[in-house]
Amino acid sequence: MIGRLNHVAIAVPDLEAACAQYRTALGANVGAPQDEPDHGVTVVFIELPNTKIELLYPLGENSPIKGFLDKNPSGGIHHVCYEVDDIIAARDHLKASGARVLGDGEPKIGAHGKPVLFLHPKDFNGTLTELEQV
Ligand SMILES: CC[C@H](C(=O)O)C(=O)SCCNC(=O)CCNC(=O)[C@H](O)C(C)(C)COP(=O)(O)OP(=O)(O)OC[C@H]1O[C@@H](n2cnc3c(N)ncnc32)[C@H](O)[C@@H]1OP(=O)(O)O
Ligand SMILES: [Co+2]
């Protein structure tokens, strides 16, 4: 069911500093910040030859990553995102296997304009897991 690793997301306490570090210290191709108010984050994608890094910074009062940054003030790996070709079939299969789908259980449109869902970290070895339909 899961396919390619679409991205690894890193929550950062200072988005500009993280972008500068990837651009200069790591020589990476760093995209422009994208506000995603529906998700409560600003994201920056860093294209790698085999996947992407998604830098995350809180946007708005109720950002879902605020708690994570409070607990991890230096930032940290926040989630991984796997690609699926049918997110509804994947969701229903995972729910049937007892996994918790976060939010109202319906896919939302993510930063790539594709449907995404999140699965509770406690059901996946302490790793917040995102699915993106491609
Ligand atoms: C623009 C979309 C973009 C894209 O790729 O397209 C995105 O990726 S948007 C990314 C931001 N959105 C989300 O993360 C939505 C899903 N996340 C959530 O619903 C919450 O963050 C949640 C439920 C995972 C955590 O909520 P909260 O921070 O309030 O913490 P809790 O106390 O409820 O956590 C319970 C338990 O889980 C541990 N936890 C929390 N976050 C993570 C994490 N990222 N990775 C691993 N574990 C996590 C937390 O420490 C608690 O554990 P405990 O042992 O009970 O202390
Ligand atoms: Co993501």
Short mmCIF file of C-alpha atoms and ligand atoms in Angstrom, two decimals:
data_model
loop_
_atom_site.label_atom_id
_atom_site.label_comp_id
_atom_site.label_asym_id
_atom_site.label_seq_id
_atom_site.Cartn_x
_atom_site.Cartn_y
_atom_site.Cartn_z
CA MET A 1 0.00 0.00 0.00
CA ILE A 2 2.52 2.71 0.93
CA GLY A 3 4.82 3.82 -1.86
CA ARG A 4 7.63 6.33 -1.98
CA LEU A 5 8.77 8.47 0.93
CA ASN A 6 7.34 11.84 -0.12
CA HIS A 7 8.95 13.91 2.66
CA VAL A 8 10.46 14.02 6.10
CA ALA A 9 9.13 17.00 8.10
CA ILE A 10 11.25 18.90 10.59
CA ALA A 11 9.66 21.41 12.97
CA VAL A 12 11.99 24.38 13.44
CA PRO A 13 12.04 27.21 16.01
CA ASP A 14 13.43 29.70 13.47
CA LEU A 15 12.38 29.20 9.84
CA GLU A 16 14.68 31.79 8.33
CA ALA A 17 17.70 30.39 10.17
CA ALA A 18 16.84 26.82 9.11
CA CYS A 19 16.45 27.88 5.46
CA ALA A 20 19.78 29.73 5.55
CA GLN A 21 21.49 26.70 7.08
CA TYR A 22 20.16 24.32 4.43
CA ARG A 23 20.99 26.80 1.66
CA THR A 24 24.52 27.75 2.80
CA ALA A 25 25.87 25.04 5.15
CA LEU A 26 24.22 22.19 3.23
CA GLY A 27 24.09 23.71 -0.26
CA ALA A 28 20.48 22.64 -0.69
CA ASN A 29 17.81 23.87 -3.07
CA VAL A 30 15.45 25.65 -0.64
CA GLY A 31 11.94 26.64 -1.78
CA ALA A 32 9.95 29.69 -0.74
CA PRO A 33 7.85 29.68 2.45
CA GLN A 34 4.23 28.63 1.88
CA ASP A 35 1.58 29.62 4.45
CA GLU A 36 -0.89 26.79 4.98
CA PRO A 37 -3.56 28.33 7.26
CA ASP A 38 -5.78 25.26 6.94
CA HIS A 39 -3.00 23.25 8.60
CA GLY A 40 -1.68 25.91 11.00
CA VAL A 41 1.85 25.89 9.58
CA THR A 42 4.20 27.67 7.24
CA VAL A 43 6.16 25.11 5.20
CA VAL A 44 9.37 25.28 3.17
CA PHE A 45 10.25 22.36 0.91
CA ILE A 46 13.84 21.36 0.26
CA GLU A 47 14.15 19.19 -2.84
CA LEU A 48 16.57 16.28 -2.52
CA PRO A 49 17.48 13.80 -5.27
CA ASN A 50 15.34 11.06 -3.69
CA THR A 51 12.78 12.84 -1.46
CA LYS A 52 12.01 16.19 0.19
CA ILE A 53 12.56 17.83 3.55
CA GLU A 54 9.56 19.81 4.77
CA LEU A 55 10.52 22.53 7.25
CA LEU A 56 7.56 23.40 9.47
CA TYR A 57 6.93 26.57 11.47
CA PRO A 58 3.78 27.37 13.47
CA LEU A 59 1.17 29.61 11.77
CA GLY A 60 -1.66 31.12 13.80
CA GLU A 61 -2.87 30.56 17.34
CA ASN A 62 -3.84 26.90 17.17
CA SER A 63 -0.93 25.42 15.29
CA PRO A 64 -0.80 21.62 15.76
CA ILE A 65 2.99 21.82 16.00
CA LYS A 66 3.13 24.36 18.84
CA GLY A 67 3.01 21.63 21.48
CA PHE A 68 5.77 19.74 19.71
CA LEU A 69 8.05 22.80 19.67
CA ASP A 70 7.24 23.54 23.32
CA LYS A 71 8.48 20.03 24.13
CA ASN A 72 11.36 20.22 21.67
CA PRO A 73 12.57 23.85 21.70
CA SER A 74 15.48 23.09 19.33
CA GLY A 75 13.06 21.53 16.86
CA GLY A 76 13.06 17.96 15.62
CA ILE A 77 11.77 15.43 13.15
CA HIS A 78 8.01 15.92 13.26
CA HIS A 79 6.59 13.38 10.77
CA VAL A 80 7.21 11.24 7.75
CA CYS A 81 4.96 11.24 4.69
CA TYR A 82 4.40 8.18 2.51
CA GLU A 83 2.70 8.25 -0.87
CA VAL A 84 -0.40 6.14 -1.55
CA ASP A 85 -2.40 5.82 -4.72
CA ASP A 86 -5.80 5.59 -2.99
CA ILE A 87 -5.98 7.49 0.31
CA ILE A 88 -9.57 6.44 1.09
CA ALA A 89 -8.77 2.74 0.62
CA ALA A 90 -5.63 3.21 2.71
CA ARG A 91 -7.56 5.02 5.44
CA ASP A 92 -10.29 2.40 5.61
CA HIS A 93 -7.74 -0.43 5.69
CA LEU A 94 -5.78 1.26 8.48
CA LYS A 95 -8.91 2.07 10.51
CA ALA A 96 -10.00 -1.55 10.17
CA SER A 97 -6.59 -2.54 11.57
CA GLY A 98 -7.16 -0.30 14.60
CA ALA A 99 -5.04 2.71 13.66
CA ARG A 100 -6.28 6.15 14.70
CA VAL A 101 -6.76 8.62 11.84
CA LEU A 102 -6.36 12.17 13.15
CA GLY A 103 -8.75 15.08 12.66
CA ASP A 104 -12.24 14.25 11.40
CA GLY A 105 -10.87 11.29 9.44
CA GLU A 106 -11.44 12.96 6.09
CA PRO A 107 -8.45 13.87 3.89
CA LYS A 108 -7.48 17.55 3.66
CA ILE A 109 -5.61 19.15 0.80
CA GLY A 110 -1.93 19.36 1.73
CA ALA A 111 0.96 21.55 0.65
CA HIS A 112 1.23 19.81 -2.74
CA GLY A 113 -2.46 20.28 -3.51
CA LYS A 114 -3.05 16.58 -2.90
CA PRO A 115 -5.24 14.85 -0.24
CA VAL A 116 -3.40 14.05 2.98
CA LEU A 117 -4.23 12.26 6.22
CA PHE A 118 -2.35 11.82 9.49
CA LEU A 119 -2.09 8.68 11.65
CA HIS A 120 -1.50 8.88 15.37
CA PRO A 121 2.18 8.59 16.34
CA LYS A 122 1.40 6.17 19.16
CA ASP A 123 0.11 3.65 16.62
CA PHE A 124 3.27 3.86 14.49
CA ASN A 125 6.24 3.43 16.77
CA GLY A 126 6.11 6.97 18.10
CA THR A 127 6.21 8.45 14.60
CA LEU A 128 3.52 10.80 13.34
CA THR A 129 2.73 9.37 9.92
CA GLU A 130 1.24 11.29 7.00
CA LEU A 131 -0.22 9.75 3.86
CA GLU A 132 -0.43 11.74 0.62
CA GLN A 133 -2.38 10.55 -2.38
CA VAL A 134 -0.36 11.01 -5.56
C1 LIG B 1 0.45 21.72 4.82
C2 LIG B 1 0.29 20.30 5.18
C3 LIG B 1 1.65 19.67 5.37
C4 LIG B 1 1.84 18.64 4.25
O1 LIG B 1 2.79 17.83 4.34
O2 LIG B 1 1.08 18.71 3.27
C5 LIG B 1 1.80 19.05 6.73
O3 LIG B 1 2.52 18.11 6.95
S1 LIG B 1 0.92 19.81 8.00
C6 LIG B 1 1.78 19.23 9.50
C7 LIG B 1 1.09 19.74 10.74
N1 LIG B 1 -0.16 19.05 10.96
C8 LIG B 1 -0.23 17.99 11.78
O4 LIG B 1 0.74 17.59 12.40
C9 LIG B 1 -1.60 17.34 11.91
C10 LIG B 1 -1.53 16.06 12.73
N2 LIG B 1 -1.03 16.33 14.07
C11 LIG B 1 -1.86 16.35 15.16
O5 LIG B 1 -3.06 16.14 15.08
C12 LIG B 1 -1.19 16.62 16.50
O6 LIG B 1 0.06 17.21 16.28
C13 LIG B 1 -0.97 15.33 17.34
C14 LIG B 1 -2.31 14.70 17.69
C15 LIG B 1 -0.09 14.34 16.59
C16 LIG B 1 -0.24 15.69 18.61
O7 LIG B 1 -1.02 16.64 19.31
P1 LIG B 1 -0.33 17.46 20.53
O8 LIG B 1 0.89 18.16 20.06
O9 LIG B 1 -1.43 18.28 21.13
O10 LIG B 1 0.24 16.45 21.55
P2 LIG B 1 -0.51 15.37 22.41
O11 LIG B 1 -0.22 15.65 23.83
O12 LIG B 1 -1.94 15.15 21.99
O13 LIG B 1 0.33 14.08 21.96
C17 LIG B 1 -0.05 12.80 22.33
C18 LIG B 1 1.24 12.01 22.38
O14 LIG B 1 1.85 12.02 21.07
C19 LIG B 1 3.17 12.56 21.17
N3 LIG B 1 3.41 13.35 19.97
C20 LIG B 1 2.88 14.55 19.64
N4 LIG B 1 3.34 14.96 18.43
C21 LIG B 1 4.20 14.01 18.03
C22 LIG B 1 5.02 13.84 16.87
N5 LIG B 1 5.05 14.77 15.89
N6 LIG B 1 5.78 12.74 16.75
C23 LIG B 1 5.75 11.79 17.74
N7 LIG B 1 5.01 11.86 18.87
C24 LIG B 1 4.25 12.97 18.99
C25 LIG B 1 3.18 13.42 22.42
O15 LIG B 1 4.50 13.51 22.91
C26 LIG B 1 2.28 12.61 23.31
O16 LIG B 1 3.02 11.51 23.79
P3 LIG B 1 3.08 11.22 25.37
O17 LIG B 1 3.97 10.03 25.51
O18 LIG B 1 1.63 10.98 25.78
O19 LIG B 1 3.64 12.48 25.98
CO CO B 2 3.85 16.87 5.81
#
